[in-house]
Coordinates of C-alpha atoms in Angstrom, one line a residue:
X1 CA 72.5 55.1 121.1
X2 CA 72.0 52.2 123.6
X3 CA 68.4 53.0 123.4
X4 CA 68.2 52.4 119.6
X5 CA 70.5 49.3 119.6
X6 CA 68.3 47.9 122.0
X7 CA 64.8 48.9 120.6
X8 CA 65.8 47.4 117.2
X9 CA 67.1 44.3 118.8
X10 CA 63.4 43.9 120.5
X11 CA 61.6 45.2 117.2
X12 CA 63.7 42.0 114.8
X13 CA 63.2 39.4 117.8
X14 CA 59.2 39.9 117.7
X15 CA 59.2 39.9 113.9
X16 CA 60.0 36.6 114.4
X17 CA 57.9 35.1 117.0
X18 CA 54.9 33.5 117.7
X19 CA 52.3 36.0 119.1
X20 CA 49.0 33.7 119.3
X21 CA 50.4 32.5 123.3
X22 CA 49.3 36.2 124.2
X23 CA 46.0 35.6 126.0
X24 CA 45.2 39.1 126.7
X25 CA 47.4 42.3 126.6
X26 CA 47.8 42.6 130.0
X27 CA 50.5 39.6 129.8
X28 CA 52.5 42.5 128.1
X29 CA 52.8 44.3 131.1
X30 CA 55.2 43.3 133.3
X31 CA 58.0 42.5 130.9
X32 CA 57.0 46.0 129.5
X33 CA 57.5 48.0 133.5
X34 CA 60.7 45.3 133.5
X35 CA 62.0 47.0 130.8
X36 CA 60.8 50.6 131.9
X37 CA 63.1 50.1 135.0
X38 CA 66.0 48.8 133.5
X39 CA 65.5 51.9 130.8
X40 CA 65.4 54.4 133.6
X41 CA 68.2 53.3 135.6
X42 CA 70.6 53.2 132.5
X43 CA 70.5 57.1 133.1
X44 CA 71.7 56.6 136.6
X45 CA 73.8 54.0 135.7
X46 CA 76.3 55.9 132.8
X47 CA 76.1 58.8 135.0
X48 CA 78.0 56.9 138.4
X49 CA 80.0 55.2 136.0
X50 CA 81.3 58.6 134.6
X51 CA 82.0 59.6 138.0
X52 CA 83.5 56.6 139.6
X53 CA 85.2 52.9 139.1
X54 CA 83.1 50.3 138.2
X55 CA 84.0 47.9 140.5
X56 CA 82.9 50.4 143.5
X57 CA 79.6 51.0 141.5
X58 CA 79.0 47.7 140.7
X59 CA 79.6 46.3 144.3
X60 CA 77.4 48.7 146.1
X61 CA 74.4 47.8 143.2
X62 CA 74.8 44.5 144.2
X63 CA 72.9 45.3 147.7
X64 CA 69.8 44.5 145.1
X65 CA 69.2 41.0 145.7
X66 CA 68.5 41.7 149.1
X67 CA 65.5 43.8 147.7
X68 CA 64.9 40.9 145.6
X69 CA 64.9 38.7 149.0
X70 CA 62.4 41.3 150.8
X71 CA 59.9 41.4 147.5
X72 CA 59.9 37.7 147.0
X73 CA 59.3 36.6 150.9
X74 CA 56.4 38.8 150.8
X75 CA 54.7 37.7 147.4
X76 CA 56.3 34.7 146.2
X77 CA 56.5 33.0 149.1
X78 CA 60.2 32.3 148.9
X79 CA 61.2 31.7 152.8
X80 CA 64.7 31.8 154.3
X81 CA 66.7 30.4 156.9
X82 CA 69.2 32.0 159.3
X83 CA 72.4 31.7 157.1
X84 CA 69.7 33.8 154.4
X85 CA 69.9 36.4 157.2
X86 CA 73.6 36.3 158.2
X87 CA 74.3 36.5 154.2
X88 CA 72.2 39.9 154.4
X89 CA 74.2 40.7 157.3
X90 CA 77.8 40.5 155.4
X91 CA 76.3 42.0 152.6
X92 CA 75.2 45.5 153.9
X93 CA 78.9 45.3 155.8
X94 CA 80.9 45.2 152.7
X95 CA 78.3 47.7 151.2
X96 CA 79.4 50.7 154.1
X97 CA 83.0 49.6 153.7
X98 CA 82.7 50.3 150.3
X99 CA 80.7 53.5 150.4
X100 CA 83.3 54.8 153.2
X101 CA 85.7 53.8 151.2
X102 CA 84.2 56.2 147.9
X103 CA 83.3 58.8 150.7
X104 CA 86.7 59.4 151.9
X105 CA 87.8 59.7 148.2
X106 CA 85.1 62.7 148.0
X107 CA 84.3 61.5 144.6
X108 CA 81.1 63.1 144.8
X109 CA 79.0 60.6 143.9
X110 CA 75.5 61.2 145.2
X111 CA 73.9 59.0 147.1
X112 CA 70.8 58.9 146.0
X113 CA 71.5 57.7 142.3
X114 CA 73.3 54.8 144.3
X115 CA 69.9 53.9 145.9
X116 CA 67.9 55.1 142.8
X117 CA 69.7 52.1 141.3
X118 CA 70.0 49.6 143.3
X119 CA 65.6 50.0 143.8
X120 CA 65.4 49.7 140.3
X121 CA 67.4 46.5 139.1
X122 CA 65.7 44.6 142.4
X123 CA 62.3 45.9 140.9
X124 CA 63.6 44.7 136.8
X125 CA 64.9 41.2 138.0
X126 CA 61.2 41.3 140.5
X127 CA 58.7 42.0 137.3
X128 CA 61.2 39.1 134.8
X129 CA 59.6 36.4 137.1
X130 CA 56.3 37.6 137.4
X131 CA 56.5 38.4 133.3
X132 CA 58.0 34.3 132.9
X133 CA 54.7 33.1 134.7
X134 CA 52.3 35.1 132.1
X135 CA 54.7 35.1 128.2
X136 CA 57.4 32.5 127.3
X137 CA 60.8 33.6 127.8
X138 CA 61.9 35.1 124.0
X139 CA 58.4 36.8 124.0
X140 CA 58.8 38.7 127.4
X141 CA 62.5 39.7 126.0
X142 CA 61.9 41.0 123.0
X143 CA 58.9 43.2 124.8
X144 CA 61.1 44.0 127.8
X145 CA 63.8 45.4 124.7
X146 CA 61.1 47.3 122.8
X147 CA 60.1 48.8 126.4
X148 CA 64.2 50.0 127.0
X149 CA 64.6 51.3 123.8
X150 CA 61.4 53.4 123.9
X151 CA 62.6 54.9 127.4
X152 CA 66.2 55.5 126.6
X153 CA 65.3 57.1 123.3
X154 CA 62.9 59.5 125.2
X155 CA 66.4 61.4 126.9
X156 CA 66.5 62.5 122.8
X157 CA 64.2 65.4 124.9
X158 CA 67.1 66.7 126.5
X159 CA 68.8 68.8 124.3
X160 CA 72.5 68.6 125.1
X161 CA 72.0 64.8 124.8
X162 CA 70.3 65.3 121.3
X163 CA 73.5 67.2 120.3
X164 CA 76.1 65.0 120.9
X165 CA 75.0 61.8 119.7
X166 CA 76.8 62.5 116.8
X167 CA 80.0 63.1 119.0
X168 CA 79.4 59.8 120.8
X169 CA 79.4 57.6 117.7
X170 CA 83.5 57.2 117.9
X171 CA 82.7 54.7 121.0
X172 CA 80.6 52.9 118.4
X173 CA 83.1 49.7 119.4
X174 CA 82.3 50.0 122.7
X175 CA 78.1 50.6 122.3
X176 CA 78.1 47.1 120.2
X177 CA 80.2 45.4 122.3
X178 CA 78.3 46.4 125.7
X179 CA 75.0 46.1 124.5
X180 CA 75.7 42.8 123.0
X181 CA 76.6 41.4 126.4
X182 CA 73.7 43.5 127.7
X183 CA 71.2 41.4 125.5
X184 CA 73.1 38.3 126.4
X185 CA 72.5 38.9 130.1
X186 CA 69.1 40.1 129.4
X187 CA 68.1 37.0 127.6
X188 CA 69.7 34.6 130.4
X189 CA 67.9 36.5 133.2
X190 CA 64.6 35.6 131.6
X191 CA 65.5 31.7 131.2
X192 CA 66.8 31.7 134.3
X193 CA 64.3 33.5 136.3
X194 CA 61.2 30.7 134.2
X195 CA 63.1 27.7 135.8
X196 CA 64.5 29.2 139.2
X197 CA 63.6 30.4 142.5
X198 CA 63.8 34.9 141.9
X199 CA 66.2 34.7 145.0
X200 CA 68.8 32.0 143.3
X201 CA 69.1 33.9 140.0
X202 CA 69.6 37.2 141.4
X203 CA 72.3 35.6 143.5
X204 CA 74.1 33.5 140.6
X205 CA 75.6 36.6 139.2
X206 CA 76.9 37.4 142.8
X207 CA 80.5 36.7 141.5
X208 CA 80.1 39.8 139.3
X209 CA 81.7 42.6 141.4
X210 CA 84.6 40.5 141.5
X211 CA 84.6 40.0 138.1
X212 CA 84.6 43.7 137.5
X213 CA 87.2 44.7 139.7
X214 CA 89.8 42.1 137.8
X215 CA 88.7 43.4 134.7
X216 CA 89.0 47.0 135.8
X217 CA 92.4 46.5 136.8
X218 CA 93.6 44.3 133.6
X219 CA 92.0 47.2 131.4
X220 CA 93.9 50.0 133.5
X221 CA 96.9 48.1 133.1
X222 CA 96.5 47.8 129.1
X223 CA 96.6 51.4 129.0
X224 CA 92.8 52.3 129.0
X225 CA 93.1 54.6 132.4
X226 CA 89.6 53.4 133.5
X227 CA 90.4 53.0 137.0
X228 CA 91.3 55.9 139.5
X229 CA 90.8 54.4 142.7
X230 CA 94.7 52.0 142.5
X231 CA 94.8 50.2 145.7
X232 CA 93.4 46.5 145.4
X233 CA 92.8 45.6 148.6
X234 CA 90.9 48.6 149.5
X235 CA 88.1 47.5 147.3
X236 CA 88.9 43.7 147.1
X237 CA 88.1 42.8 150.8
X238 CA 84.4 44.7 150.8
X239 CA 83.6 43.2 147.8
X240 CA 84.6 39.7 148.9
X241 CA 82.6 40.6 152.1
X242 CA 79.6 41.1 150.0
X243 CA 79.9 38.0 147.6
X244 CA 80.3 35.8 150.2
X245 CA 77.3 37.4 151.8
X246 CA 75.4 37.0 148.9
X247 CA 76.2 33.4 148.3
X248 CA 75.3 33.1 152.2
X249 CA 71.7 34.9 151.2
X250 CA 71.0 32.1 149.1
X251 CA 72.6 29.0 151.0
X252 CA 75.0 28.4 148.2
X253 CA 77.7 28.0 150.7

């Protein structure tokens, strides 16, 4: 459902575009892999969220822009200082805190996904700057959506997922209301990343984990039961650890 929401979002925003700045079709291609990845790790992504609180999942995820770091030092030419490295210090800290944290609650979360992840939205943000440099911004968007709704709609092979799409359409509220703030994210990524440094943008949403877990907890206590994992603190001072390591990573502090 995500997959369709998204590929007819890309589908109207091309209609209405101006397609004569393509030079050559290869300037499709890296908002079309962008889009791949953040397809493929949707599957990851609803999966880990099924199993366990979004704050955890979002706060070990954000061990990405260090990827980003790693990828853009070695061809963009982005260089750091020593805070940059201390901020990749406190980030990987809070990360095991928070994955010994989700261990000892033997949620059974697998690992891998976790990685599978975190490798794939450093590779999407990666490929939105190199796909600002060859397309404008609303041109790489609307190909990067085309490209995510293609490779969602493609688990439509799976057969237990092909049968209960009709069961899922009572969280139809909740679909238009996610994806809407998926686009919005989307969209501001690919502005961001046209006048910005990779490194700062993937760092400006470092605040998000933190954002999550207040959410998470405002939800739960409206009577939405989204949140198993009670104990504030327990999750509060990892993810601190790893915000302020992030806004280290970028010398925003």
């Amino acid at each position: 459902m995500s997959g369709a929401v998204m590929l007819i979002a890309g589908l109207m925003l091309a209609i209405f575009l101006d397609w004569s700045v393509v030079s050559s079709l290869r300037d499709l291609l890296f908002p079309a892999l962008a889009g791949f990845i953040y397809g493929s790790q949707y599957f990851a992504y609803y999966y880990l969220f099924s199993k366990e609180d979004a704050s955890s999942i979002i706060g070990l995820l954000y061990l990405y822009p260090i990827m980003v770091a790693i990828l853009s030092f070695f061809f963009l030419n982005e260089r750091f200082s020593l805070l940059t490295y201390a901020g990749m210090g406190l980030v990987i800290l809070g990360a095991i805190m928070l994955s010994t944290r989700i261990n000892n609650l033997k949620k059974g979360v697998t690992k891998w996904l976790i990685a599978s992840m975190i490798v794939l939205v450093g590779l999407h943000e990666f490929f939105i700057k190199i796909a600002t440099t060859k397309l404008p911004e609303f041109n790489g968007l609307a190909v990067g959506l085309i490209s995510i709704g293609l490779t969602l709609l493609a688990g439509l092979f799976h057969t237990s997922t092909r049968r209960g799409i009709r069961g899922e359409f009572k969280n139809l509220k909740w679909l238009v209301l996610s994806e809407g703030f998926a686009f919005g994210g989307l969209a501001t990524i690919y502005f961001a990343m046209a006048g910005l440094p990779a490194t700062i943008v993937a760092t400006i949403a470092a605040t998000q984990p933190l954002i999550v877990l207040f959410l998470e907890k405002l939800c739960h206590a409206a009577g939405l039961g989204i949140c198993s994992d009670q104990p504030l603190l327990a999750k509060l001072i990892p993810i601190s650890i790893m915000v302020l390591g992030l806004l280290m990573l970028y010398e925003i502090v």
